[in-house]
């Protein structure tokens, strides 16, 4: 009997581990959605990032050739600048993120970083250069320390704490009885959406990539959490090229340029003030969200 129950118990554990990792994978690919469909060109060199200048030039793309999704998208993100993508669900914002990560190749036009077409460099080097902060940061069933340090294998304790500090997470962690050794994830402490996103930001700060793709969480946050997130996003954006898929207009206000998307096209672009003054689609979005928030 014992011989049977032990393996069954173990099987249960293994099953739970596998299920958890499948959940992790599913969350991880929520932004990326699908495994890569592209491969490296033979002999492709690594991407050399000088200052992180991102350029989309007349990009056309469809997941299915008969259904175009992006219909001639052109924009650039100069080094150190933040561009925010806003627009209705299905407008193509996440698709732009997936093309930057080269999960798919464009059907016309090009995407380049510092003048190098993404199709001409290795994917590994491209993925090293871009940090992703997903909508819902995946937490491993491990300690908070592990979950942050995951951003960089050779990180020291001081590096991890510095990243947590910059992500406005350190004080919260220090207030927990087990501090950085607190277990999180399915079988540990449940973190709020805002805390989870800050773990994602701390990881990215630790990885220290020149380019960041931020898929902002849609969930409504209370004022203090929103302020903490904004502070940690500001720390992460300093000196980096950032593309934000924006859902909350508070992030957008800080962006150097806002691209308003509709049905695979950019219909308005400019700073928050310029777009408000224009009194077009963005101004309408802004008024609606401000009213909803009130
Ligand atoms: P949201 O704000 O809801 O995330 P979005 O602006 O990011 O929307 P995308 O996710 O880029 O929009 O989707 C643009 C269009 O592409 C949608 O019509 C969507 O149905 C389609 N689409 C997205 N991913 C896939 C996919 N993997 N295969 C086929 N079509 C897809």
Coordinates of C-alpha atoms and ligand atoms in Angstrom, one line a residue:
X1 CA 0.0 0.0 0.0
X2 CA 2.8 2.3 1.0
X3 CA 4.6 1.5 -2.1
X4 CA 1.6 2.6 -4.1
X5 CA 0.7 5.8 -2.2
X6 CA 4.2 7.3 -2.2
X7 CA 4.5 7.3 -5.9
X8 CA 1.0 8.6 -6.3
X9 CA 1.8 11.5 -3.9
X10 CA 4.9 12.2 -5.8
X11 CA 2.9 12.1 -9.0
X12 CA 0.6 14.7 -7.6
X13 CA 3.5 16.9 -6.8
X14 CA 5.0 16.5 -10.2
X15 CA 1.7 17.1 -11.8
X16 CA 1.3 20.4 -9.8
X17 CA 4.8 21.5 -10.8
X18 CA 4.1 20.8 -14.4
X19 CA 0.7 22.6 -14.2
X20 CA 2.3 25.6 -12.6
X21 CA 5.0 25.8 -15.2
X22 CA 2.4 25.5 -17.9
X23 CA 0.6 28.4 -16.3
X24 CA 3.9 30.3 -16.1
X25 CA 4.5 29.7 -19.8
X26 CA 1.0 30.8 -20.7
X27 CA 1.4 34.0 -18.8
X28 CA 4.8 34.6 -20.1
X29 CA 3.5 34.4 -23.7
X30 CA 0.4 36.4 -23.1
X31 CA 2.1 39.4 -24.7
X32 CA 4.2 37.3 -27.1
X33 CA 1.2 35.0 -27.7
X34 CA 2.9 32.4 -29.7
X35 CA 6.3 30.8 -30.1
X36 CA 8.6 32.4 -32.7
X37 CA 7.8 31.6 -36.3
X38 CA 11.0 33.0 -37.5
X39 CA 14.6 31.8 -37.5
X40 CA 18.0 33.3 -37.7
X41 CA 19.5 34.0 -41.1
X42 CA 22.5 31.8 -41.6
X43 CA 25.6 33.7 -40.4
X44 CA 23.6 36.5 -38.9
X45 CA 25.7 38.7 -36.6
X46 CA 24.5 39.8 -33.1
X47 CA 22.7 43.1 -32.8
X48 CA 25.0 45.8 -31.8
X49 CA 23.1 48.4 -29.7
X50 CA 24.9 51.7 -29.7
X51 CA 22.2 53.9 -28.3
X52 CA 18.9 52.1 -28.8
X53 CA 17.2 53.9 -31.7
X54 CA 14.1 52.0 -32.7
X55 CA 12.5 52.6 -36.1
X56 CA 9.3 51.2 -37.7
X57 CA 9.2 52.1 -41.3
X58 CA 6.0 51.6 -43.4
X59 CA 5.4 48.3 -41.6
X60 CA 2.6 46.1 -42.8
X61 CA 1.7 42.9 -41.2
X62 CA -1.1 40.3 -40.8
X63 CA -1.1 37.1 -38.8
X64 CA -3.0 35.7 -41.7
X65 CA -2.1 37.0 -45.2
X66 CA -5.7 37.7 -46.1
X67 CA -6.3 39.8 -43.0
X68 CA -4.0 42.8 -42.7
X69 CA -3.5 44.0 -39.1
X70 CA -0.9 46.8 -39.3
X71 CA -1.4 49.0 -42.4
X72 CA 1.6 51.1 -42.9
X73 CA 3.0 52.0 -39.4
X74 CA 5.9 54.4 -39.3
X75 CA 7.4 55.8 -36.1
X76 CA 10.7 56.1 -34.4
X77 CA 11.8 56.1 -30.8
X78 CA 15.0 58.1 -30.4
X79 CA 17.5 56.9 -27.7
X80 CA 16.2 57.4 -24.2
X81 CA 12.7 58.4 -25.3
X82 CA 9.4 56.9 -24.3
X83 CA 6.7 56.3 -26.9
X84 CA 3.2 55.2 -25.7
X85 CA 0.8 53.3 -27.8
X86 CA -2.9 54.0 -27.1
X87 CA -6.1 53.0 -28.9
X88 CA -9.0 50.7 -28.8
X89 CA -8.7 47.0 -28.1
X90 CA -7.6 45.2 -31.3
X91 CA -6.0 48.3 -32.8
X92 CA -2.7 46.5 -33.1
X93 CA -0.7 47.8 -30.1
X94 CA 0.5 44.4 -28.8
X95 CA 1.3 43.3 -32.4
X96 CA 3.8 46.2 -32.6
X97 CA 5.4 44.7 -29.4
X98 CA 5.6 41.3 -31.0
X99 CA 7.2 42.6 -34.1
X100 CA 9.8 44.5 -32.1
X101 CA 10.7 41.2 -30.4
X102 CA 10.6 39.6 -33.9
X103 CA 8.2 36.9 -33.1
X104 CA 7.0 37.5 -36.6
X105 CA 8.5 39.1 -39.7
X106 CA 6.8 42.1 -41.3
X107 CA 5.2 41.5 -44.6
X108 CA 6.4 44.9 -45.9
X109 CA 8.5 47.7 -44.6
X110 CA 11.1 47.2 -41.8
X111 CA 11.8 47.3 -38.1
X112 CA 15.3 48.3 -37.1
X113 CA 17.4 49.1 -34.0
X114 CA 20.3 51.4 -34.5
X115 CA 20.0 51.0 -38.3
X116 CA 20.1 47.2 -38.2
X117 CA 17.1 45.4 -39.6
X118 CA 15.8 42.9 -37.1
X119 CA 15.8 40.2 -39.8
X120 CA 19.6 40.5 -40.2
X121 CA 20.6 39.9 -36.6
X122 CA 20.3 36.9 -34.2
X123 CA 17.2 36.6 -32.1
X124 CA 19.2 35.8 -29.0
X125 CA 21.0 39.1 -29.2
X126 CA 17.7 41.0 -29.9
X127 CA 16.1 39.4 -26.9
X128 CA 19.1 40.3 -24.7
X129 CA 18.7 43.9 -25.7
X130 CA 15.0 44.2 -24.9
X131 CA 13.5 43.9 -21.4
X132 CA 9.8 43.1 -21.3
X133 CA 7.6 44.1 -18.4
X134 CA 4.4 42.1 -19.1
X135 CA 0.9 43.0 -18.0
X136 CA 0.9 40.2 -15.5
X137 CA 4.4 39.3 -14.2
X138 CA 4.9 35.6 -13.7
X139 CA 5.8 34.7 -10.2
X140 CA 7.7 31.5 -9.6
X141 CA 6.9 29.4 -6.5
X142 CA 10.0 30.6 -4.8
X143 CA 11.3 33.5 -2.6
X144 CA 10.9 37.2 -3.5
X145 CA 14.7 37.3 -3.7
X146 CA 14.7 34.5 -6.4
X147 CA 11.8 36.2 -8.2
X148 CA 13.7 39.4 -8.6
X149 CA 17.2 37.9 -9.1
X150 CA 15.7 35.9 -11.9
X151 CA 16.3 39.0 -14.0
X152 CA 20.1 38.4 -13.9
X153 CA 21.8 35.2 -12.9
X154 CA 25.0 36.8 -11.6
X155 CA 23.3 39.5 -9.5
X156 CA 24.6 40.1 -6.0
X157 CA 22.5 40.7 -2.9
X158 CA 23.2 44.4 -3.2
X159 CA 22.2 44.5 -6.9
X160 CA 18.9 42.8 -6.0
X161 CA 18.2 45.2 -3.2
X162 CA 19.1 48.2 -5.3
X163 CA 16.7 47.1 -8.0
X164 CA 14.0 46.5 -5.4
X165 CA 14.6 50.0 -4.0
X166 CA 14.4 51.7 -7.4
X167 CA 11.2 49.7 -8.2
X168 CA 9.7 51.0 -4.9
X169 CA 9.5 47.5 -3.6
X170 CA 12.2 47.4 -0.9
X171 CA 10.2 48.9 2.0
X172 CA 7.3 46.6 1.4
X173 CA 9.7 43.6 1.3
X174 CA 11.5 44.8 4.4
X175 CA 8.2 45.0 6.3
X176 CA 7.5 41.3 5.8
X177 CA 8.5 38.9 8.6
X178 CA 10.7 36.9 6.2
X179 CA 11.8 39.8 4.1
X180 CA 13.4 38.7 0.8
X181 CA 13.0 35.1 1.9
X182 CA 9.2 35.3 1.8
X183 CA 7.7 32.6 -0.4
X184 CA 5.4 33.9 -3.1
X185 CA 3.5 32.3 -5.9
X186 CA 0.7 29.8 -5.8
X187 CA 1.7 28.3 -2.5
X188 CA 3.0 31.5 -0.9
X189 CA 2.2 35.1 -0.3
X190 CA -0.2 36.5 -3.0
X191 CA 1.0 39.8 -4.3
X192 CA -1.3 42.5 -5.5
X193 CA -1.3 43.4 -9.2
X194 CA 0.7 46.5 -8.5
X195 CA 3.3 44.6 -6.4
X196 CA 3.6 42.0 -9.1
X197 CA 4.2 44.6 -11.7
X198 CA 6.9 46.2 -9.5
X199 CA 8.6 42.7 -9.3
X200 CA 8.6 42.8 -13.1
X201 CA 10.1 46.2 -13.1
X202 CA 12.8 45.2 -10.5
X203 CA 13.7 42.2 -12.7
X204 CA 14.1 44.5 -15.7
X205 CA 16.2 47.0 -13.8
X206 CA 18.5 44.2 -12.9
X207 CA 18.7 42.9 -16.5
X208 CA 19.5 46.5 -17.5
X209 CA 18.5 46.3 -21.1
X210 CA 18.9 49.4 -23.4
X211 CA 15.3 48.9 -24.7
X212 CA 12.2 48.2 -22.7
X213 CA 8.8 47.1 -23.8
X214 CA 6.2 47.7 -21.2
X215 CA 2.7 46.2 -21.4
X216 CA 1.0 48.1 -18.8
X217 CA -1.5 46.3 -16.5
X218 CA -5.1 47.3 -17.2
X219 CA -6.3 46.9 -13.6
X220 CA -7.4 50.1 -11.8
X221 CA -4.9 50.9 -9.1
X222 CA -5.4 53.0 -6.0
X223 CA -3.7 56.4 -5.9
X224 CA -0.8 55.4 -3.7
X225 CA -0.1 52.2 -5.8
X226 CA -0.3 54.2 -9.0
X227 CA 2.2 56.7 -7.6
X228 CA 4.6 54.0 -6.6
X229 CA 4.3 52.4 -10.0
X230 CA 4.9 55.7 -11.7
X231 CA 8.0 56.3 -9.6
X232 CA 9.4 52.8 -10.4
X233 CA 8.6 53.3 -14.1
X234 CA 10.4 56.6 -14.1
X235 CA 13.5 54.9 -12.6
X236 CA 13.3 52.2 -15.2
X237 CA 12.8 54.6 -18.1
X238 CA 15.7 56.8 -17.3
X239 CA 18.3 56.5 -20.0
X240 CA 16.4 53.8 -21.8
X241 CA 14.3 53.6 -25.0
X242 CA 10.8 52.6 -23.9
X243 CA 7.8 51.5 -25.8
X244 CA 4.7 51.4 -23.6
X245 CA 1.4 49.7 -24.5
X246 CA -0.6 52.1 -22.4
X247 CA -3.9 51.5 -20.8
X248 CA -3.9 54.0 -18.0
X249 CA -3.5 57.6 -19.2
X250 CA -1.4 58.6 -16.2
X251 CA 1.5 56.8 -17.8
X252 CA 0.9 58.4 -21.1
X253 CA 1.2 62.0 -19.8
X254 CA 4.9 61.4 -19.2
X255 CA 5.6 59.9 -22.6
X256 CA 7.7 62.0 -25.1
X257 CA 5.3 60.9 -27.9
X258 CA 1.9 59.3 -27.9
X259 CA 0.8 57.3 -30.9
X260 CA -3.0 56.9 -31.1
X261 CA -3.9 53.8 -33.1
X262 CA -7.0 52.8 -34.8
X263 CA -7.5 49.7 -36.9
X264 CA -3.8 49.2 -37.7
X265 CA -3.0 52.8 -38.4
X266 CA -1.6 55.7 -36.4
X267 CA -4.3 58.3 -36.6
X268 CA -2.7 60.9 -34.3
X269 CA 0.7 61.5 -32.8
X270 CA 2.3 64.0 -30.4
X271 CA 2.8 64.9 -26.8
X272 CA -0.1 64.8 -24.3
X273 CA -0.5 68.6 -24.4
X274 CA -0.3 68.8 -28.2
X275 CA -2.9 66.0 -28.6
X276 CA -5.3 67.6 -26.1
X277 CA -5.0 70.9 -28.0
X278 CA -5.8 69.1 -31.2
X279 CA -9.1 68.1 -29.7
X280 CA -9.4 64.8 -31.7
X281 CA -9.6 61.2 -30.9
X282 CA -7.0 61.4 -28.1
X283 CA -8.8 64.3 -26.4
X284 CA -12.0 62.2 -26.5
X285 CA -10.2 59.2 -25.0
X286 CA -8.7 61.4 -22.3
X287 CA -12.1 63.0 -21.4
X288 CA -13.8 59.6 -21.2
X289 CA -11.1 58.0 -19.0
X290 CA -11.0 61.1 -16.7
X291 CA -14.7 60.9 -16.3
X292 CA -14.5 57.1 -15.5
X293 CA -11.8 57.7 -13.0
X294 CA -13.8 60.5 -11.2
Ligands
LIG1 P1 -5.6 45.1 -26.7 O1 -5.7 46.5 -26.2 O2 -7.0 44.4 -26.5 O3 -4.5 44.2 -26.2 P2 -4.2 45.5 -29.2 O4 -4.4 46.9 -29.7 O5 -3.0 45.2 -28.5 O6 -5.5 45.1 -28.3 P3 -3.5 43.3 -30.9 O7 -3.4 42.3 -29.8 O8 -2.3 43.8 -31.5 O9 -4.4 44.5 -30.4 O10 -4.4 42.7 -32.0 C1 -4.7 43.3 -33.3 C2 -5.6 42.3 -34.1 O11 -4.8 41.2 -34.4 C3 -6.8 41.8 -33.4 O12 -7.9 41.9 -34.4 C4 -6.5 40.4 -33.0 O13 -7.7 39.6 -33.1 C5 -5.5 40.0 -34.1 N1 -4.6 39.0 -33.5 C6 -3.8 39.2 -32.4 N2 -3.0 38.1 -32.1 C7 -3.3 37.2 -33.1 C8 -2.8 35.9 -33.4 N3 -1.9 35.3 -32.7 N4 -3.4 35.3 -34.5 C9 -4.3 35.9 -35.3 N5 -4.8 37.1 -35.0 C10 -4.3 37.8 -34.0

